[in-house]
mmCIF file of C-alpha atoms in Angstrom:
data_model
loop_
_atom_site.group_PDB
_atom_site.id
_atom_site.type_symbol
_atom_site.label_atom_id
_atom_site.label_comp_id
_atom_site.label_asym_id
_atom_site.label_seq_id
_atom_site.Cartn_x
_atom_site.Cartn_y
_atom_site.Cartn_z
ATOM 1 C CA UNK M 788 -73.209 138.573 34.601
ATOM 2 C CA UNK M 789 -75.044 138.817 37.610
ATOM 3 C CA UNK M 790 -73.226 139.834 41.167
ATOM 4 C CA UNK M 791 -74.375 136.425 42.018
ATOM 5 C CA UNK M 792 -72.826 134.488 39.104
ATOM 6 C CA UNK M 793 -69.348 136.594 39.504
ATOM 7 C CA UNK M 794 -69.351 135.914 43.505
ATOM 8 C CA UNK M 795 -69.960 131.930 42.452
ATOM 9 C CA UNK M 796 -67.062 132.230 39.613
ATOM 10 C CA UNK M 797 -64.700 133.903 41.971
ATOM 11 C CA UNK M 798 -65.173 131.544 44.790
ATOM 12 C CA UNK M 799 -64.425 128.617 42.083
ATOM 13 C CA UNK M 800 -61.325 130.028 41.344
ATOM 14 C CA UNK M 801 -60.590 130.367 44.901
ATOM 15 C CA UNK M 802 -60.935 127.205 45.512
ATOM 16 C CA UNK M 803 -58.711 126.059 42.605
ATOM 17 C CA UNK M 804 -55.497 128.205 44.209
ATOM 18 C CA UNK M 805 -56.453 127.474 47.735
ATOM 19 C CA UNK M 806 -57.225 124.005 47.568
ATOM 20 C CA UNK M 807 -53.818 122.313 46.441
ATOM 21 C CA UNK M 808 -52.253 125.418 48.047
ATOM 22 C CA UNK M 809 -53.869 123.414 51.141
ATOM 23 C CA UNK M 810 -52.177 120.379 49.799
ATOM 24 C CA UNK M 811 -49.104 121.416 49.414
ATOM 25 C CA UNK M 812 -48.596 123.030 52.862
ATOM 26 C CA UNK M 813 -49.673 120.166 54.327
ATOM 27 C CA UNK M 814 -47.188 117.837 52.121
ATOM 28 C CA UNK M 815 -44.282 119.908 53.303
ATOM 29 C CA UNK M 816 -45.319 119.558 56.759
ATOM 30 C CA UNK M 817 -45.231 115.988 56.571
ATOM 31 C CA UNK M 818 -42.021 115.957 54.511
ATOM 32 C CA UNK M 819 -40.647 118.335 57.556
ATOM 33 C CA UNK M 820 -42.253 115.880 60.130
ATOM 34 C CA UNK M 821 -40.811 112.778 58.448
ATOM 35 C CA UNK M 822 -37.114 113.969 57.981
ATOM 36 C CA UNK M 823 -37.167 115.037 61.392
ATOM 37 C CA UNK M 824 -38.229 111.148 62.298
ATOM 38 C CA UNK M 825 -35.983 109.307 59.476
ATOM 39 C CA UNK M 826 -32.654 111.712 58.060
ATOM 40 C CA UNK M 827 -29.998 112.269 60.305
ATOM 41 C CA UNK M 828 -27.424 114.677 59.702
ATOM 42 C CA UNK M 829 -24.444 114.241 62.118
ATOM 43 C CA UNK M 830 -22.201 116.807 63.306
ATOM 44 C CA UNK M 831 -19.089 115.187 64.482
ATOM 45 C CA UNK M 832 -17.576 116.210 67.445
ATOM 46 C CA UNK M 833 -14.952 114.991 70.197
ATOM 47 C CA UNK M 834 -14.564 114.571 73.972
ATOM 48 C CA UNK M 835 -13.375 117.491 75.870
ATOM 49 C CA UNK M 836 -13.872 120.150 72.935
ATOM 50 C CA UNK M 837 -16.934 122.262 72.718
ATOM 51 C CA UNK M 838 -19.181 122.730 69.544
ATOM 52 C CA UNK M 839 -21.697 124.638 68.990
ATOM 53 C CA UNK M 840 -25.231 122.975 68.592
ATOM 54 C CA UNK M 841 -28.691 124.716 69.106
ATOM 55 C CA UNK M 842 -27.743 127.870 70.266
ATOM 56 C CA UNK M 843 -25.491 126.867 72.873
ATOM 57 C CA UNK M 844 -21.908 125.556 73.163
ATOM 58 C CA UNK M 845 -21.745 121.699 73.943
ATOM 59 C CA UNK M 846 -18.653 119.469 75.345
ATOM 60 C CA UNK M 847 -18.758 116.090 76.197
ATOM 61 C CA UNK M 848 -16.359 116.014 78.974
ATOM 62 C CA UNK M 849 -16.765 112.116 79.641
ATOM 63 C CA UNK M 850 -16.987 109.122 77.842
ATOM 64 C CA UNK M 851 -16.112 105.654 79.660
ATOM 65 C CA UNK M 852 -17.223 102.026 79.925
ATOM 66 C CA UNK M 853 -16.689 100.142 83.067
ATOM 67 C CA UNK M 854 -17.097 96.473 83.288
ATOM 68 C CA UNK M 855 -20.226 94.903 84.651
ATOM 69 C CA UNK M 856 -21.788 91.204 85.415
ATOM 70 C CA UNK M 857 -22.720 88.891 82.989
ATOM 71 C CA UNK M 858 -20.821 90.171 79.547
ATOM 72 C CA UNK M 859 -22.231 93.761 80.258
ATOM 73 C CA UNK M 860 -20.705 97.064 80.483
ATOM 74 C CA UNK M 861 -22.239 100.410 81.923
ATOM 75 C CA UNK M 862 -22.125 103.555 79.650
ATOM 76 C CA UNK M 863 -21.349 106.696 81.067
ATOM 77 C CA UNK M 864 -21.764 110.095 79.298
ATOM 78 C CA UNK M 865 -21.017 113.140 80.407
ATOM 79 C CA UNK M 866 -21.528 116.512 78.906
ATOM 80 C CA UNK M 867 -22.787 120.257 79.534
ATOM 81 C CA UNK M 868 -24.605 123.204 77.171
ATOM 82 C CA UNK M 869 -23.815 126.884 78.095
ATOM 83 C CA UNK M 870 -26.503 129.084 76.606
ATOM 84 C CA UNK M 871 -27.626 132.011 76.421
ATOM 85 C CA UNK M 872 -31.050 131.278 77.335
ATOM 86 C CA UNK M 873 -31.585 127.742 79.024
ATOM 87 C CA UNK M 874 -34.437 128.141 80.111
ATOM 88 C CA UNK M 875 -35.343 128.217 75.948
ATOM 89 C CA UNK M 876 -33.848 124.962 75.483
ATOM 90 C CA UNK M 877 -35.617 123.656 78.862
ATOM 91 C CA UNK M 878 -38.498 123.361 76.455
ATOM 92 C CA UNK M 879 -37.441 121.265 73.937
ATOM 93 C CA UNK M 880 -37.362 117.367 73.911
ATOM 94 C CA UNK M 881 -33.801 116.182 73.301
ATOM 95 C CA UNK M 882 -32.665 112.395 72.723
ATOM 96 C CA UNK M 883 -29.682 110.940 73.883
ATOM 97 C CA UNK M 884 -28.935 107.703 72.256
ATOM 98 C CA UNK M 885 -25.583 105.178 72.287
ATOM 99 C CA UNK M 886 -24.748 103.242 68.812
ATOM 100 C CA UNK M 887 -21.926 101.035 67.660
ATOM 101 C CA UNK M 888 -20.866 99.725 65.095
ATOM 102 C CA UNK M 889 -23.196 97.298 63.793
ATOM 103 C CA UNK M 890 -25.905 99.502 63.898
ATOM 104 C CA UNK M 891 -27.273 98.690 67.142
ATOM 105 C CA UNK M 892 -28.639 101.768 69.473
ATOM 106 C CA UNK M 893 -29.009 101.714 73.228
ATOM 107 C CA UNK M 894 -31.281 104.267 74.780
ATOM 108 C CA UNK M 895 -29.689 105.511 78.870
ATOM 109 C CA UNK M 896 -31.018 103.901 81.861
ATOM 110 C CA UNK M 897 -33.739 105.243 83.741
ATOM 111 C CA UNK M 898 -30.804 105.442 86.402
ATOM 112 C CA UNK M 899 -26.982 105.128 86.479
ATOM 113 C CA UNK M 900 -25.512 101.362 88.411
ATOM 114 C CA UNK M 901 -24.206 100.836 91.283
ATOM 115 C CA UNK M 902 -20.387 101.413 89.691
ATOM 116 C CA UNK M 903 -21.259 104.809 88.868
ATOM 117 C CA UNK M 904 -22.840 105.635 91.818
ATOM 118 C CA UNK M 905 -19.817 104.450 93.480
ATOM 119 C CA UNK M 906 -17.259 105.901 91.492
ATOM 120 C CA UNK M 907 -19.201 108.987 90.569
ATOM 121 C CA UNK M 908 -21.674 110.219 93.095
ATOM 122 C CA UNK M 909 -21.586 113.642 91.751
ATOM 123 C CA UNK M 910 -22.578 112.759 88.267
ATOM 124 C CA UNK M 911 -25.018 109.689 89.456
ATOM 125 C CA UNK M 912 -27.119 112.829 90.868
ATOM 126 C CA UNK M 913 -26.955 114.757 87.540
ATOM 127 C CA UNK M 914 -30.063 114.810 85.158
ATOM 128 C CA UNK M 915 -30.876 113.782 81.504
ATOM 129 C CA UNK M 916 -30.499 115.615 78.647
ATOM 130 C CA UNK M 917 -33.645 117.901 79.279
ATOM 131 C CA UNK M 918 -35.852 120.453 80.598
ATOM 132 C CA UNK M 919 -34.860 119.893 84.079
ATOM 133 C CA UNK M 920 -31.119 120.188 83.809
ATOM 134 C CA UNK M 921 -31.616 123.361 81.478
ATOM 135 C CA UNK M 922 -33.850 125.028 83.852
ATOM 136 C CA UNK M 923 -31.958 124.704 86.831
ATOM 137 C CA UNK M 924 -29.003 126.779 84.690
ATOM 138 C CA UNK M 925 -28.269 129.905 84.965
ATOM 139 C CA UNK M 926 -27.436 132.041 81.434
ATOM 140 C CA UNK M 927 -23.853 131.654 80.640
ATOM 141 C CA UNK M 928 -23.661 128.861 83.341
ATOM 142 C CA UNK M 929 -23.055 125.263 82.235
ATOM 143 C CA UNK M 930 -26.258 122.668 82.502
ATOM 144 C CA UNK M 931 -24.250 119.406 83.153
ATOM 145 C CA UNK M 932 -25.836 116.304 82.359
ATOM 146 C CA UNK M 933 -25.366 112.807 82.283
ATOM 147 C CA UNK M 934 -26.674 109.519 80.851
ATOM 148 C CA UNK M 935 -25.522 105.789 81.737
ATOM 149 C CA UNK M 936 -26.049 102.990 79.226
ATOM 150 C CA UNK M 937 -25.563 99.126 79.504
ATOM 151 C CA UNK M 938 -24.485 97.255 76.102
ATOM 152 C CA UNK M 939 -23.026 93.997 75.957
ATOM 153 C CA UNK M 940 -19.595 93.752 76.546
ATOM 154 C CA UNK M 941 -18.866 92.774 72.534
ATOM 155 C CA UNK M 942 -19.808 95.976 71.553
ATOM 156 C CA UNK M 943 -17.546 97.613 69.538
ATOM 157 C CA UNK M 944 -17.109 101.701 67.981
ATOM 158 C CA UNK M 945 -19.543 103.508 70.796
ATOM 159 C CA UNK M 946 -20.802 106.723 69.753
ATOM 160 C CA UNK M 947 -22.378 108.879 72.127
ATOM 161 C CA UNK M 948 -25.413 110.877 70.085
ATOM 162 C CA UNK M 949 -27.663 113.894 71.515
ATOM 163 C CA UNK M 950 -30.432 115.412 69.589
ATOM 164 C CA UNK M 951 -32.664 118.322 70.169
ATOM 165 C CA UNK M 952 -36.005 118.315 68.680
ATOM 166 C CA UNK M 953 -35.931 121.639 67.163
ATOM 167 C CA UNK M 954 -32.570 121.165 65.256
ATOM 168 C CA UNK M 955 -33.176 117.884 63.726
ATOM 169 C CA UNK M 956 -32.132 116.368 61.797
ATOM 170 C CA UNK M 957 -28.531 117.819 62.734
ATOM 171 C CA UNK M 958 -27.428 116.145 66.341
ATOM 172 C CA UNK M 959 -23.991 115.801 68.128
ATOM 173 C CA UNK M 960 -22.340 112.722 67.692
ATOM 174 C CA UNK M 961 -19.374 111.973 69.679
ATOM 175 C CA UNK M 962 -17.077 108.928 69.476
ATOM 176 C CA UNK M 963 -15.629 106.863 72.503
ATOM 177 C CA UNK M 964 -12.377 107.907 73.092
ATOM 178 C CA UNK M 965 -9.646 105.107 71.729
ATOM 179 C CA UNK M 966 -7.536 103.986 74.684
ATOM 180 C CA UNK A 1221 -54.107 78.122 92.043
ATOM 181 C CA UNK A 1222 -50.281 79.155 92.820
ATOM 182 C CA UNK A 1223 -49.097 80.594 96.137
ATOM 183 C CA UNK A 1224 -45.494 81.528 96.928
ATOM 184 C CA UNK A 1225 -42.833 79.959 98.667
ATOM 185 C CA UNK A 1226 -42.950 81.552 101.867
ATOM 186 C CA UNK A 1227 -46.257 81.033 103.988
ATOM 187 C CA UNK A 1228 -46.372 84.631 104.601
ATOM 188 C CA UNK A 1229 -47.042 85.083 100.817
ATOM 189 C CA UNK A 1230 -50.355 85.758 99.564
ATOM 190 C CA UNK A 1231 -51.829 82.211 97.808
ATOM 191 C CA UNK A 1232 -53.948 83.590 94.703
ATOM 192 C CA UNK A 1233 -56.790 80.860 93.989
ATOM 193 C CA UNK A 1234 -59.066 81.475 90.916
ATOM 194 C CA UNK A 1235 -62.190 79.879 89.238
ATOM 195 C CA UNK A 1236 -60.536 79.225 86.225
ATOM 196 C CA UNK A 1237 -56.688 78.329 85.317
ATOM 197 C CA UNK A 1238 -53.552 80.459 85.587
ATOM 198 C CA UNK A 1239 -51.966 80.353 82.789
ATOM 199 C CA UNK A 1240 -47.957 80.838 83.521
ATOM 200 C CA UNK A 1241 -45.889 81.794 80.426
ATOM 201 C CA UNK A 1242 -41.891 81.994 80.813
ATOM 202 C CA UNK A 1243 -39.950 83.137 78.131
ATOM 203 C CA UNK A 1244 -36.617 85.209 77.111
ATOM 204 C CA UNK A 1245 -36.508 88.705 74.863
ATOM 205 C CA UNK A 1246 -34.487 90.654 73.216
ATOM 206 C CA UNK A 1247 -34.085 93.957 71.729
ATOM 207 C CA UNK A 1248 -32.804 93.156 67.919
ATOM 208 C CA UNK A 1249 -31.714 96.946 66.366
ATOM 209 C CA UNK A 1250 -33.143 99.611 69.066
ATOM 210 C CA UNK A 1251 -34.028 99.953 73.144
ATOM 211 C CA UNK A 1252 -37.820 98.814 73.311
ATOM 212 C CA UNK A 1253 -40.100 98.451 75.604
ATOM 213 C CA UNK A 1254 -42.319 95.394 75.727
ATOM 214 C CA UNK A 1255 -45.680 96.439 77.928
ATOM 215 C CA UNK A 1256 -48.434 94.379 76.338
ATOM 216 C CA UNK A 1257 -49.405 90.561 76.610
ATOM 217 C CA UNK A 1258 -52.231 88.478 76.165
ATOM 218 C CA UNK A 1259 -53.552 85.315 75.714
ATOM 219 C CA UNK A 1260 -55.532 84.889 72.436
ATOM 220 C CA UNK A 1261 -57.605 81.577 72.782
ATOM 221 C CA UNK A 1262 -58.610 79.602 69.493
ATOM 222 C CA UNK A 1263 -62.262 81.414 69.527
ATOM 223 C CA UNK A 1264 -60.182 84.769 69.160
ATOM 224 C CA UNK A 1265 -60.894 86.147 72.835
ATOM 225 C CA UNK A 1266 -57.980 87.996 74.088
ATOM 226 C CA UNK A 1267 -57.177 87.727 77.937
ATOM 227 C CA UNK A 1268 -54.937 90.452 79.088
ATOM 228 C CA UNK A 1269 -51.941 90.321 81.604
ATOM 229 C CA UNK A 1270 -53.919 89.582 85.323
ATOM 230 C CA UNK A 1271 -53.507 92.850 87.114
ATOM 231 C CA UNK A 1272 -54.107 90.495 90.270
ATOM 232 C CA UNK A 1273 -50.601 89.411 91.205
ATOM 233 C CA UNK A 1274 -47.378 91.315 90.886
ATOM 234 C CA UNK A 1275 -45.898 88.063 89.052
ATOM 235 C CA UNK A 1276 -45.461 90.268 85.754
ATOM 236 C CA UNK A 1277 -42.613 91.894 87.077
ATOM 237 C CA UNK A 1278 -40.458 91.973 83.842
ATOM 238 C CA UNK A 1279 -43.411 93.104 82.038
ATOM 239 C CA UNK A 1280 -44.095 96.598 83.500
ATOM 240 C CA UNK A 1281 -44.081 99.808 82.021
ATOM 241 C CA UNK A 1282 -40.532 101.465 82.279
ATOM 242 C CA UNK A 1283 -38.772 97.834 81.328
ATOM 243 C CA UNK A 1284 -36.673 98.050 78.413
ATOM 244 C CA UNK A 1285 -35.231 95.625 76.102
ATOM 245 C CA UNK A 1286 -31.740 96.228 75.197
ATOM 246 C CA UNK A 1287 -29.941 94.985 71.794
ATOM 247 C CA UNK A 1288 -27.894 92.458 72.520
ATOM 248 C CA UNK A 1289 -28.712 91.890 76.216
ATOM 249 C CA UNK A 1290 -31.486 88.954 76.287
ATOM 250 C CA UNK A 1291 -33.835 89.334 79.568
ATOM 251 C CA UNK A 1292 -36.395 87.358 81.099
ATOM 252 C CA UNK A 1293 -40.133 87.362 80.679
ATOM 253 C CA UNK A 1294 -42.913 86.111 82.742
ATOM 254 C CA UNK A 1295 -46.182 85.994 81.863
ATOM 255 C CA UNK A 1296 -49.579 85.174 83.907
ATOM 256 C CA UNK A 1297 -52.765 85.129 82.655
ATOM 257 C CA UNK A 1298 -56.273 84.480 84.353
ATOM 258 C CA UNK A 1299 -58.669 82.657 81.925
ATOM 259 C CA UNK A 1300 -61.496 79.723 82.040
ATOM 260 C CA UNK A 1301 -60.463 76.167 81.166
ATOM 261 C CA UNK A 1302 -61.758 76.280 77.959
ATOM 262 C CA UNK A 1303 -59.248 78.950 76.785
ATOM 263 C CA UNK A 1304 -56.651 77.022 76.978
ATOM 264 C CA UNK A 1305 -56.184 74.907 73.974
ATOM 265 C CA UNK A 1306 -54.915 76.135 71.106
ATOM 266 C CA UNK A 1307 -54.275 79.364 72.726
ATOM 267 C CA UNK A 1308 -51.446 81.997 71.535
ATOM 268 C CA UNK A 1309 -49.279 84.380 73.729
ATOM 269 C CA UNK A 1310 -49.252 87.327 72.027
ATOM 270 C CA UNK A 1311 -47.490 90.313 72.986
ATOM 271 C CA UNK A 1312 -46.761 94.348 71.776
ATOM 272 C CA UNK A 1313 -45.220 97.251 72.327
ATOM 273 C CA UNK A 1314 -47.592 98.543 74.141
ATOM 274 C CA UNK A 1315 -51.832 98.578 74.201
ATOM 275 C CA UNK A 1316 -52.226 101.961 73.186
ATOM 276 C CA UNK A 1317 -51.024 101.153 69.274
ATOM 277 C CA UNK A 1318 -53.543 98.859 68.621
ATOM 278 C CA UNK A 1319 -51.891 98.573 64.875
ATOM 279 C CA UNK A 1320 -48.492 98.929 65.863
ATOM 280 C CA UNK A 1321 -46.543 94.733 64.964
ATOM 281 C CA UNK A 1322 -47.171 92.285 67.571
ATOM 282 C CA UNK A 1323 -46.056 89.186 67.851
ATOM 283 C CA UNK A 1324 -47.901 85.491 68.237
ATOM 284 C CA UNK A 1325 -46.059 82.495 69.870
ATOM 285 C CA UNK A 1326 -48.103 79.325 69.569
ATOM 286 C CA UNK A 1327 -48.296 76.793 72.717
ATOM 287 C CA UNK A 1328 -49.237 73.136 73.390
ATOM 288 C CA UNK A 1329 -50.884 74.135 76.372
ATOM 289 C CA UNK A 1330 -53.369 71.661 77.616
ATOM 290 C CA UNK A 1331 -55.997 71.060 79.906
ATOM 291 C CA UNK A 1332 -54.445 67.988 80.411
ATOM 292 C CA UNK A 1333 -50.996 69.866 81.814
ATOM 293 C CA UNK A 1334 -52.777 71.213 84.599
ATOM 294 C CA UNK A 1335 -50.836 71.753 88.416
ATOM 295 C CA UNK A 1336 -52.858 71.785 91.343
ATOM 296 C CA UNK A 1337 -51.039 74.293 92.390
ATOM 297 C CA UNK A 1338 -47.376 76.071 91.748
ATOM 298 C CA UNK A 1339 -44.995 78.175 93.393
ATOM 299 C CA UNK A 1340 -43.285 81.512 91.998
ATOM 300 C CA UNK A 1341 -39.858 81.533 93.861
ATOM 301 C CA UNK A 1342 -38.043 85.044 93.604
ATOM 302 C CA UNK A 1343 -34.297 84.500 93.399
ATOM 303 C CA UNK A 1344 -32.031 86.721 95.103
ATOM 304 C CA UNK A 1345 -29.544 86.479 92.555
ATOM 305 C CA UNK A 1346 -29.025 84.353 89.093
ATOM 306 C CA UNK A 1347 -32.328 84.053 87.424
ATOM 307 C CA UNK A 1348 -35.130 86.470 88.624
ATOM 308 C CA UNK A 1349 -37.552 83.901 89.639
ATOM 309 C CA UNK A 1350 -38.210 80.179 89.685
ATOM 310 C CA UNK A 1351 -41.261 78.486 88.627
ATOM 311 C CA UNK A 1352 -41.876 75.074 90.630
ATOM 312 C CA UNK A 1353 -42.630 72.693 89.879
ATOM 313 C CA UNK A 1354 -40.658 72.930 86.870
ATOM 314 C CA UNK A 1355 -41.334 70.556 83.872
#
């Protein structure tokens, strides 16, 4: 066989491992891409206790509806992440998202109502879930964040979730607090 | 032609019709945003939102559309005459999936329903805006 034939066989039979060796790492990319989009995995978790959640320690410290106009209520969350390294986190997308019972998912208002900025100036000038609140932490130091919702008044078994990007599909999920 | 209620308002004329489209929506299952109308005419030419008045202003990008909470929608289009019958709102998500579901609402609009002219109240409370004169 001459060097030329042998170079031509071997590159064949490169290209039959590398080729659905290709494939494949491109399946499970899209396999990783699309349970990140579709499966959820909740981790359960209640108001006032921390949990731990990508790489930092998470409490919701407020969860409360107040009544609004026309069959509406207003949303709002409260919650903080101590980590390590926030400025780490600062770089990842995270979701914040309200569901009830039926299914139904509310995504927060660009900014908190009138009631909250009344009741709750302090939060009302808190950010989203994000890279600004996690930047402006210090290591060790709470980032406290907030996000107001409005639902219709009929909804029923609120749950507060937060997701970051990086841990999907495990995310927080937090129920409202029974009165 | 339109021109608001107060004199001080700008009156918009055009060379064509306005085409004034009111309507209600709804989130179903998830928050959405609603950024993209149009008015497809029977030949299949697709006028976009006008850009010339702020009379969109439940339309913008940034809305949202909650489950459950039903807002209001108003629509204005700029097109010629002969657009108008037969002619389809249709409106998206948003124009930058041009595959992503939209939806098609057929109207009885005809040149024969034609105002000389209308005004576009804004409301300070209740509904956002009234449309006059109202049929």
């Amino acid at each position: 066989m001459t060097p030329l034939r042998r170079s031509y066989w071997l590159s064949m039979a490169a290209l039959v491992v590398a080729l659905p060796a290709a494939l494949a790492v491109q399946c499970w990319g899209s396999v990783v891409d699309w349970r990140a989009d579709h499966e959820r995995r909740p981790i359960a978790a209640v108001v006032g206790r921390s949990i731990d959640y990508a790489a930092a320690s998470w409490t919701v410290t407020r969860l409360v509806r107040f009544s609004g106009r026309e069959g509406r209520v207003v949303v709002l969350a409260e919650f903080q992440a101590v980590a390590r390294d926030p400025r780490g986190l600062s770089a990842l997308p995270c979701t914040v998202w309200l569901s009830d019972g039926d299914g139904r998912e509310w995504r927060p208002t660009l900014f908190p109502g009138s009631v909250i900025r009344k009741l709750y100036p302090e939060a009302a000038r808190r950010s989203l879930c994000g890279g600004p609140a996690f930047a402006a932490a210090e290591p060790g130091k709470p980032a406290m964040m907030v996000a107001s919702f409005t639902v219709p008044a009929s909804a029923r078994d609120l749950t507060l979730s937060i997701a970051l990007h990086s841990e999907l599909p495990n995310y927080l999920k937090v129920s409202e607090p029974e009165n | 032609m339109w021109k608001h209620s107060a004199d001080r308002r700008p009156t918009h004329t055009t060379s064509g019709i306005w085409i004034v489209a009111e309507g209600e929506a709804e989130a179903r299952y998830k928050t959405l945003a609603l950024t993209a109308g149009e008015w497809l005419s029977r030949s299949g030419v697709r006028y976009a939102l006008t850009d010339r008045v702020p009379a969109t202003i439940d339309m913008m990008p940034g809305d949202v559309y909650q489950p459950g909470l039903p807002r209001p929608v108003l629509l204005v289009f700029e097109v010629p005459e002969y657009a108008i019958p037969g002619g389809t709102v249709v409106v998206a998500r948003s124009k930058l999936m041009p595959l992503d579901d939209e939806i098609r609402i057929a109207t009885n609009a005809s040149p024969n329903q034609i105002e000389q002219a209308i005004t576009i109240r804004r409301n300070g409370e209740g509904p956002p805006w009234t449309v006059l004169p109202q049929r």
